[in-house]
């Protein structure tokens, strides 16, 4: 039997609670547990005019059918939709810890995260907080994880992983080393096998510089680091293409020949993916000992409580988490 999938509600003043309230009608009968402030969810449902039954839940209890199970995690202060407050940051961090630890101890089979505001958590709870991805790696005790976003424009999956994540652009070249690329590509290859069940993943690797360095005339990172590393990994059985110029890599015929793309930095690969599937894309953290998916957007405080927020990305992330967590012989839509 599938253990519940945890869904964290994100910043309580953002659109996370709005989106989570849409899940019971989209996934009736599925074992989902919302982790967040029960009172906030109740107030937001009333504000949005939604008829959703919320049931208090604790670890070890069965997930009730016909309602949204909620592991009550108080925000720590009164919440007004659209008005972020750093005094709620500790509650948000507790929510994330509960989901992560529940995945590690088997309480949950996967976790899905609604958006948080990094600046609010930095101001109110953890000045070193840089995002879900790094926080969950720390909770799981792993040295490196890989951020990958996926979308299905036209029905074909597009998966873009990142060699570096939330770094200032000036720090990116120094962060791309042979060791970091080997770890990143190993995590990407291994999780495509274990989580996506792709027997022999084909990975396209982008260059760092324009025209992939133009033979060293536009930068030497390709010649000195990327090409030798890819050759080394090919000798170990990796199926790798590249490094390819980023401006011509995202062509349909090339994408059709690969299972994933590795971009060198955040804004090299993600604008293409988000253009292709914004509002329906999914963020998945590879390299964790559990499944974690997330939305592709932020807290959108200006939309909280208005009924205008679109739940497509959270629904897609939840569907993927349920699919990846299901036993291989019992997957369904």
Tab-separated table of C-alpha atoms in Angstrom:
chain	number	residue	atom	x	y	z
A	1	UNK	CA	0.000	0.000	0.000
A	2	UNK	CA	1.330	3.434	-0.944
A	3	UNK	CA	2.312	5.616	2.007
A	4	UNK	CA	0.832	9.114	1.926
A	5	UNK	CA	2.376	11.845	-0.203
A	6	UNK	CA	3.072	15.002	1.817
A	7	UNK	CA	2.124	18.358	0.290
A	8	UNK	CA	3.606	21.378	2.055
A	9	UNK	CA	1.485	24.518	1.851
A	10	UNK	CA	4.286	27.019	1.263
A	11	UNK	CA	4.284	30.559	2.617
A	12	UNK	CA	0.926	30.915	4.396
A	13	UNK	CA	0.351	34.387	2.924
A	14	UNK	CA	1.040	33.243	-0.620
A	15	UNK	CA	-0.940	31.182	-3.098
A	16	UNK	CA	0.221	27.865	-1.666
A	17	UNK	CA	-2.845	27.348	0.554
A	18	UNK	CA	-5.142	28.302	-2.346
A	19	UNK	CA	-3.534	25.701	-4.599
A	20	UNK	CA	-3.446	22.938	-2.004
A	21	UNK	CA	-7.181	23.338	-1.439
A	22	UNK	CA	-7.742	22.335	-5.090
A	23	UNK	CA	-6.165	18.901	-4.672
A	24	UNK	CA	-9.022	16.857	-3.148
A	25	UNK	CA	-11.254	17.324	-6.186
A	26	UNK	CA	-8.380	16.639	-8.592
A	27	UNK	CA	-7.106	13.529	-6.811
A	28	UNK	CA	-10.103	11.930	-5.092
A	29	UNK	CA	-9.136	8.867	-3.109
A	30	UNK	CA	-5.400	9.495	-3.372
A	31	UNK	CA	-3.385	9.419	-0.104
A	32	UNK	CA	-2.404	13.086	0.173
A	33	UNK	CA	-1.560	14.895	3.416
A	34	UNK	CA	-1.330	18.692	3.489
A	35	UNK	CA	1.223	20.026	5.967
A	36	UNK	CA	0.341	23.559	6.994
A	37	UNK	CA	-1.722	25.729	9.288
A	38	UNK	CA	-5.216	24.242	9.589
A	39	UNK	CA	-6.705	27.605	10.509
A	40	UNK	CA	-5.119	29.317	7.497
A	41	UNK	CA	-6.507	26.643	5.172
A	42	UNK	CA	-9.952	27.001	6.744
A	43	UNK	CA	-9.902	30.781	6.392
A	44	UNK	CA	-8.623	30.634	2.834
A	45	UNK	CA	-11.302	28.136	1.803
A	46	UNK	CA	-13.942	30.502	3.177
A	47	UNK	CA	-12.333	33.482	1.442
A	48	UNK	CA	-12.311	31.602	-1.872
A	49	UNK	CA	-15.801	30.202	-1.442
A	50	UNK	CA	-14.573	26.612	-1.595
A	51	UNK	CA	-16.383	23.686	-0.031
A	52	UNK	CA	-13.509	21.560	1.229
A	53	UNK	CA	-13.650	19.297	4.264
A	54	UNK	CA	-10.429	19.455	6.272
A	55	UNK	CA	-9.575	16.532	8.547
A	56	UNK	CA	-6.928	16.702	11.270
A	57	UNK	CA	-4.244	14.074	10.713
A	58	UNK	CA	-1.221	12.829	12.630
A	59	UNK	CA	1.503	10.360	11.587
A	60	UNK	CA	0.353	6.779	11.957
A	61	UNK	CA	-3.270	7.576	11.207
A	62	UNK	CA	-5.002	6.465	7.999
A	63	UNK	CA	-5.677	9.150	5.411
A	64	UNK	CA	-9.432	9.820	5.387
A	65	UNK	CA	-11.302	9.673	2.102
A	66	UNK	CA	-13.543	12.481	0.911
A	67	UNK	CA	-11.573	15.191	2.703
A	68	UNK	CA	-8.184	16.873	2.775
A	69	UNK	CA	-6.000	15.428	5.520
A	70	UNK	CA	-4.073	18.206	7.293
A	71	UNK	CA	-1.096	17.804	9.616
A	72	UNK	CA	-1.651	21.032	11.488
A	73	UNK	CA	1.553	23.087	11.557
A	74	UNK	CA	0.795	26.531	12.988
A	75	UNK	CA	2.159	29.532	11.128
A	76	UNK	CA	3.076	31.186	14.425
A	77	UNK	CA	1.215	34.442	13.794
A	78	UNK	CA	-2.060	35.621	12.283
A	79	UNK	CA	-1.982	35.384	8.494
A	80	UNK	CA	-3.521	37.722	5.942
A	81	UNK	CA	-3.531	36.588	2.332
A	82	UNK	CA	-1.088	38.625	0.301
A	83	UNK	CA	0.764	40.076	3.295
A	84	UNK	CA	3.980	38.122	3.989
A	85	UNK	CA	5.244	38.209	7.544
A	86	UNK	CA	8.685	37.022	8.735
A	87	UNK	CA	7.160	35.914	12.050
A	88	UNK	CA	5.584	33.003	10.170
A	89	UNK	CA	8.952	31.797	8.848
A	90	UNK	CA	9.638	29.389	11.716
A	91	UNK	CA	6.325	27.684	11.029
A	92	UNK	CA	7.225	27.363	7.359
A	93	UNK	CA	10.584	25.778	8.209
A	94	UNK	CA	8.888	23.363	10.620
A	95	UNK	CA	6.509	22.374	7.830
A	96	UNK	CA	9.425	21.547	5.528
A	97	UNK	CA	11.241	19.605	8.247
A	98	UNK	CA	8.158	17.518	8.976
A	99	UNK	CA	7.769	16.582	5.333
A	100	UNK	CA	11.453	15.763	4.835
A	101	UNK	CA	11.807	13.745	8.025
A	102	UNK	CA	8.563	11.943	7.221
A	103	UNK	CA	9.991	10.918	3.871
A	104	UNK	CA	13.199	9.739	5.520
A	105	UNK	CA	11.430	7.618	8.138
A	106	UNK	CA	8.851	6.134	5.773
A	107	UNK	CA	5.823	8.086	6.977
A	108	UNK	CA	5.556	9.587	3.488
A	109	UNK	CA	6.369	8.080	0.108
A	110	UNK	CA	7.161	11.485	-1.445
A	111	UNK	CA	6.808	15.194	-0.849
A	112	UNK	CA	5.395	18.002	-2.984
A	113	UNK	CA	6.174	21.617	-2.135
A	114	UNK	CA	4.135	24.740	-2.733
A	115	UNK	CA	6.223	27.942	-3.046
A	116	UNK	CA	7.992	29.693	-0.186
A	117	UNK	CA	9.544	33.164	-0.104
A	118	UNK	CA	13.287	32.849	0.460
A	119	UNK	CA	13.600	36.410	1.762
A	120	UNK	CA	10.879	35.867	4.353
A	121	UNK	CA	12.588	32.741	5.692
A	122	UNK	CA	15.962	34.503	5.694
A	123	UNK	CA	14.519	37.447	7.617
A	124	UNK	CA	12.484	35.427	10.084
A	125	UNK	CA	14.111	32.051	10.627
A	126	UNK	CA	17.290	31.134	8.753
A	127	UNK	CA	19.568	33.801	7.213
A	128	UNK	CA	21.404	31.082	5.268
A	129	UNK	CA	18.277	29.705	3.571
A	130	UNK	CA	18.756	29.682	-0.207
A	131	UNK	CA	15.841	27.508	-1.275
A	132	UNK	CA	14.027	24.211	-0.923
A	133	UNK	CA	16.677	22.310	-2.874
A	134	UNK	CA	19.613	23.131	-0.621
A	135	UNK	CA	17.523	22.900	2.554
A	136	UNK	CA	16.287	19.405	1.725
A	137	UNK	CA	19.807	18.252	0.885
A	138	UNK	CA	20.869	19.341	4.359
A	139	UNK	CA	17.914	17.577	5.962
A	140	UNK	CA	18.765	14.378	4.107
A	141	UNK	CA	22.473	14.633	4.872
A	142	UNK	CA	23.600	14.487	1.240
A	143	UNK	CA	26.499	16.497	-0.143
A	144	UNK	CA	25.019	17.342	-3.523
A	145	UNK	CA	21.644	17.347	-5.197
A	146	UNK	CA	20.568	18.345	-8.682
A	147	UNK	CA	17.704	20.641	-9.608
A	148	UNK	CA	15.747	19.469	-12.630
A	149	UNK	CA	12.634	20.984	-14.140
A	150	UNK	CA	10.368	19.071	-16.446
A	151	UNK	CA	7.443	19.964	-18.663
A	152	UNK	CA	5.551	18.234	-21.444
A	153	UNK	CA	4.855	20.766	-24.199
A	154	UNK	CA	2.925	18.981	-26.916
A	155	UNK	CA	2.961	15.819	-24.811
A	156	UNK	CA	6.687	15.176	-25.150
A	157	UNK	CA	8.721	15.380	-21.914
A	158	UNK	CA	11.365	18.088	-21.704
A	159	UNK	CA	13.730	17.667	-18.752
A	160	UNK	CA	16.339	20.320	-17.947
A	161	UNK	CA	18.811	19.763	-15.105
A	162	UNK	CA	21.278	22.329	-13.773
A	163	UNK	CA	24.996	22.011	-13.137
A	164	UNK	CA	24.758	25.052	-10.815
A	165	UNK	CA	21.639	26.491	-9.200
A	166	UNK	CA	21.256	29.687	-7.183
A	167	UNK	CA	24.621	31.311	-7.817
A	168	UNK	CA	25.449	34.832	-9.001
A	169	UNK	CA	26.475	34.584	-12.634
A	170	UNK	CA	30.017	35.719	-11.865
A	171	UNK	CA	30.535	32.683	-9.620
A	172	UNK	CA	29.353	30.101	-12.133
A	173	UNK	CA	32.587	29.396	-14.091
A	174	UNK	CA	34.589	28.580	-10.956
A	175	UNK	CA	31.808	26.292	-9.724
A	176	UNK	CA	31.942	24.122	-12.843
A	177	UNK	CA	34.736	21.685	-12.072
A	178	UNK	CA	35.441	18.159	-13.234
A	179	UNK	CA	34.389	16.773	-9.842
A	180	UNK	CA	31.134	18.753	-9.732
A	181	UNK	CA	30.203	17.746	-13.284
A	182	UNK	CA	30.925	14.092	-12.546
A	183	UNK	CA	28.738	14.180	-9.443
A	184	UNK	CA	25.954	16.069	-11.224
A	185	UNK	CA	25.877	13.807	-14.267
A	186	UNK	CA	26.062	10.697	-12.073
A	187	UNK	CA	23.088	11.860	-9.994
A	188	UNK	CA	21.161	12.793	-13.130
A	189	UNK	CA	21.883	9.470	-14.845
A	190	UNK	CA	21.182	7.377	-11.739
A	191	UNK	CA	17.864	9.094	-10.916
A	192	UNK	CA	16.652	8.869	-14.512
A	193	UNK	CA	17.220	5.132	-14.127
A	194	UNK	CA	15.832	4.658	-10.618
A	195	UNK	CA	13.017	7.224	-10.474
A	196	UNK	CA	12.013	7.612	-14.112
A	197	UNK	CA	12.824	3.990	-15.010
A	198	UNK	CA	14.791	4.923	-18.150
A	199	UNK	CA	17.193	2.023	-18.694
A	200	UNK	CA	19.933	3.925	-20.571
A	201	UNK	CA	19.472	7.689	-20.241
A	202	UNK	CA	20.654	9.872	-23.104
A	203	UNK	CA	21.854	13.234	-21.810
A	204	UNK	CA	22.588	16.373	-23.823
A	205	UNK	CA	25.153	18.665	-22.175
A	206	UNK	CA	25.292	22.381	-22.949
A	207	UNK	CA	28.471	24.432	-23.111
A	208	UNK	CA	29.063	27.290	-20.714
A	209	UNK	CA	30.160	29.929	-23.211
A	210	UNK	CA	28.527	31.236	-26.401
A	211	UNK	CA	28.968	28.725	-29.216
A	212	UNK	CA	30.307	26.286	-26.593
A	213	UNK	CA	33.519	28.289	-26.452
A	214	UNK	CA	34.180	28.472	-30.202
A	215	UNK	CA	37.248	26.258	-29.912
A	216	UNK	CA	38.656	28.341	-27.064
A	217	UNK	CA	38.154	31.735	-28.676
A	218	UNK	CA	35.132	32.520	-26.475
A	219	UNK	CA	36.337	30.878	-23.281
A	220	UNK	CA	38.320	27.800	-22.321
A	221	UNK	CA	35.961	26.087	-19.864
A	222	UNK	CA	34.782	23.675	-22.554
A	223	UNK	CA	38.317	22.693	-23.574
A	224	UNK	CA	39.790	22.572	-20.079
A	225	UNK	CA	36.919	21.095	-18.045
A	226	UNK	CA	33.727	20.093	-19.817
A	227	UNK	CA	35.021	18.113	-22.818
A	228	UNK	CA	37.602	16.054	-20.867
A	229	UNK	CA	34.991	15.269	-18.211
A	230	UNK	CA	32.423	14.114	-20.750
A	231	UNK	CA	35.036	11.936	-22.441
A	232	UNK	CA	35.930	10.374	-19.101
A	233	UNK	CA	32.289	9.589	-18.336
A	234	UNK	CA	31.668	8.183	-21.810
A	235	UNK	CA	34.462	5.735	-21.056
A	236	UNK	CA	32.398	4.640	-18.036
A	237	UNK	CA	29.304	3.972	-20.150
A	238	UNK	CA	27.476	7.296	-19.963
A	239	UNK	CA	25.487	8.232	-23.093
A	240	UNK	CA	26.374	11.921	-23.454
A	241	UNK	CA	26.144	14.447	-26.282
A	242	UNK	CA	28.005	17.733	-26.210
A	243	UNK	CA	28.962	20.199	-25.128
A	244	UNK	CA	26.519	21.868	-27.507
A	245	UNK	CA	25.871	25.602	-27.972
A	246	UNK	CA	22.879	26.506	-25.837
A	247	UNK	CA	21.306	28.742	-28.470
A	248	UNK	CA	20.792	25.858	-30.920
A	249	UNK	CA	20.441	22.870	-28.580
A	250	UNK	CA	16.713	23.139	-27.886
A	251	UNK	CA	15.601	21.982	-31.312
A	252	UNK	CA	12.834	19.380	-31.487
A	253	UNK	CA	14.890	16.839	-33.405
A	254	UNK	CA	17.731	17.060	-30.888
A	255	UNK	CA	15.433	16.929	-27.870
A	256	UNK	CA	13.702	13.863	-29.308
A	257	UNK	CA	17.042	12.049	-29.238
A	258	UNK	CA	17.688	12.730	-25.546
A	259	UNK	CA	16.024	12.063	-22.209
A	260	UNK	CA	17.395	15.144	-20.433
A	261	UNK	CA	19.433	18.306	-20.954
A	262	UNK	CA	22.128	19.486	-18.545
A	263	UNK	CA	22.456	23.281	-18.529
A	264	UNK	CA	25.462	24.928	-16.930
A	265	UNK	CA	23.511	27.578	-14.996
A	266	UNK	CA	20.022	28.565	-13.917
A	267	UNK	CA	19.111	31.122	-16.580
A	268	UNK	CA	20.678	29.157	-19.422
A	269	UNK	CA	18.209	26.293	-19.414
A	270	UNK	CA	15.177	27.300	-17.403
A	271	UNK	CA	13.874	30.191	-19.556
A	272	UNK	CA	13.397	27.748	-22.436
A	273	UNK	CA	11.606	25.214	-20.284
A	274	UNK	CA	9.393	27.760	-18.569
A	275	UNK	CA	8.477	29.359	-21.874
A	276	UNK	CA	7.454	25.958	-23.149
A	277	UNK	CA	5.453	24.938	-20.115
A	278	UNK	CA	5.047	27.701	-17.542
A	279	UNK	CA	2.235	26.987	-15.145
A	280	UNK	CA	2.433	23.284	-15.947
A	281	UNK	CA	6.130	22.627	-15.301
A	282	UNK	CA	7.517	20.671	-12.361
A	283	UNK	CA	10.648	21.090	-10.273
A	284	UNK	CA	12.153	17.823	-9.019
A	285	UNK	CA	15.167	17.444	-6.761
A	286	UNK	CA	17.463	14.607	-7.836
A	287	UNK	CA	19.975	12.960	-5.528
A	288	UNK	CA	17.739	12.872	-2.456
A	289	UNK	CA	16.908	9.504	-0.869
A	290	UNK	CA	13.237	10.327	-1.471
A	291	UNK	CA	11.016	11.854	-4.142
A	292	UNK	CA	10.505	15.607	-4.038
A	293	UNK	CA	8.576	17.580	-6.633
A	294	UNK	CA	7.525	21.207	-6.641
A	295	UNK	CA	5.852	23.969	-8.577
A	296	UNK	CA	7.686	26.046	-11.172
A	297	UNK	CA	6.558	29.431	-9.808
A	298	UNK	CA	6.750	31.652	-6.771
A	299	UNK	CA	4.422	32.725	-3.994
A	300	UNK	CA	2.496	35.309	-6.077
A	301	UNK	CA	1.341	37.190	-2.978
A	302	UNK	CA	-0.718	39.540	-5.125
A	303	UNK	CA	-2.926	36.618	-6.199
A	304	UNK	CA	-3.378	34.985	-2.790
A	305	UNK	CA	-7.003	34.783	-1.760
A	306	UNK	CA	-8.278	36.220	-5.053
A	307	UNK	CA	-9.225	32.978	-6.768
A	308	UNK	CA	-7.021	33.899	-9.742
A	309	UNK	CA	-4.099	31.578	-8.963
A	310	UNK	CA	-3.715	28.652	-11.352
A	311	UNK	CA	-3.127	25.226	-9.801
A	312	UNK	CA	-1.747	23.556	-12.930
A	313	UNK	CA	1.856	23.290	-11.754
A	314	UNK	CA	0.981	21.944	-8.291
A	315	UNK	CA	-1.413	19.445	-9.846
A	316	UNK	CA	1.295	18.318	-12.274
A	317	UNK	CA	3.855	18.062	-9.446
A	318	UNK	CA	1.434	16.032	-7.319
A	319	UNK	CA	0.591	13.728	-10.197
A	320	UNK	CA	4.283	13.113	-10.861
A	321	UNK	CA	4.998	12.423	-7.184
A	322	UNK	CA	2.161	9.898	-7.012
A	323	UNK	CA	3.369	8.269	-10.217
A	324	UNK	CA	7.021	8.046	-9.189
A	325	UNK	CA	6.112	6.767	-5.719
A	326	UNK	CA	3.799	4.046	-7.004
A	327	UNK	CA	5.157	0.512	-7.325
A	328	UNK	CA	6.268	-0.119	-10.888
A	329	UNK	CA	3.642	-2.787	-11.490
A	330	UNK	CA	0.735	-0.680	-10.236
A	331	UNK	CA	1.195	2.733	-11.886
A	332	UNK	CA	-1.788	4.494	-13.298
A	333	UNK	CA	-2.846	7.972	-14.231
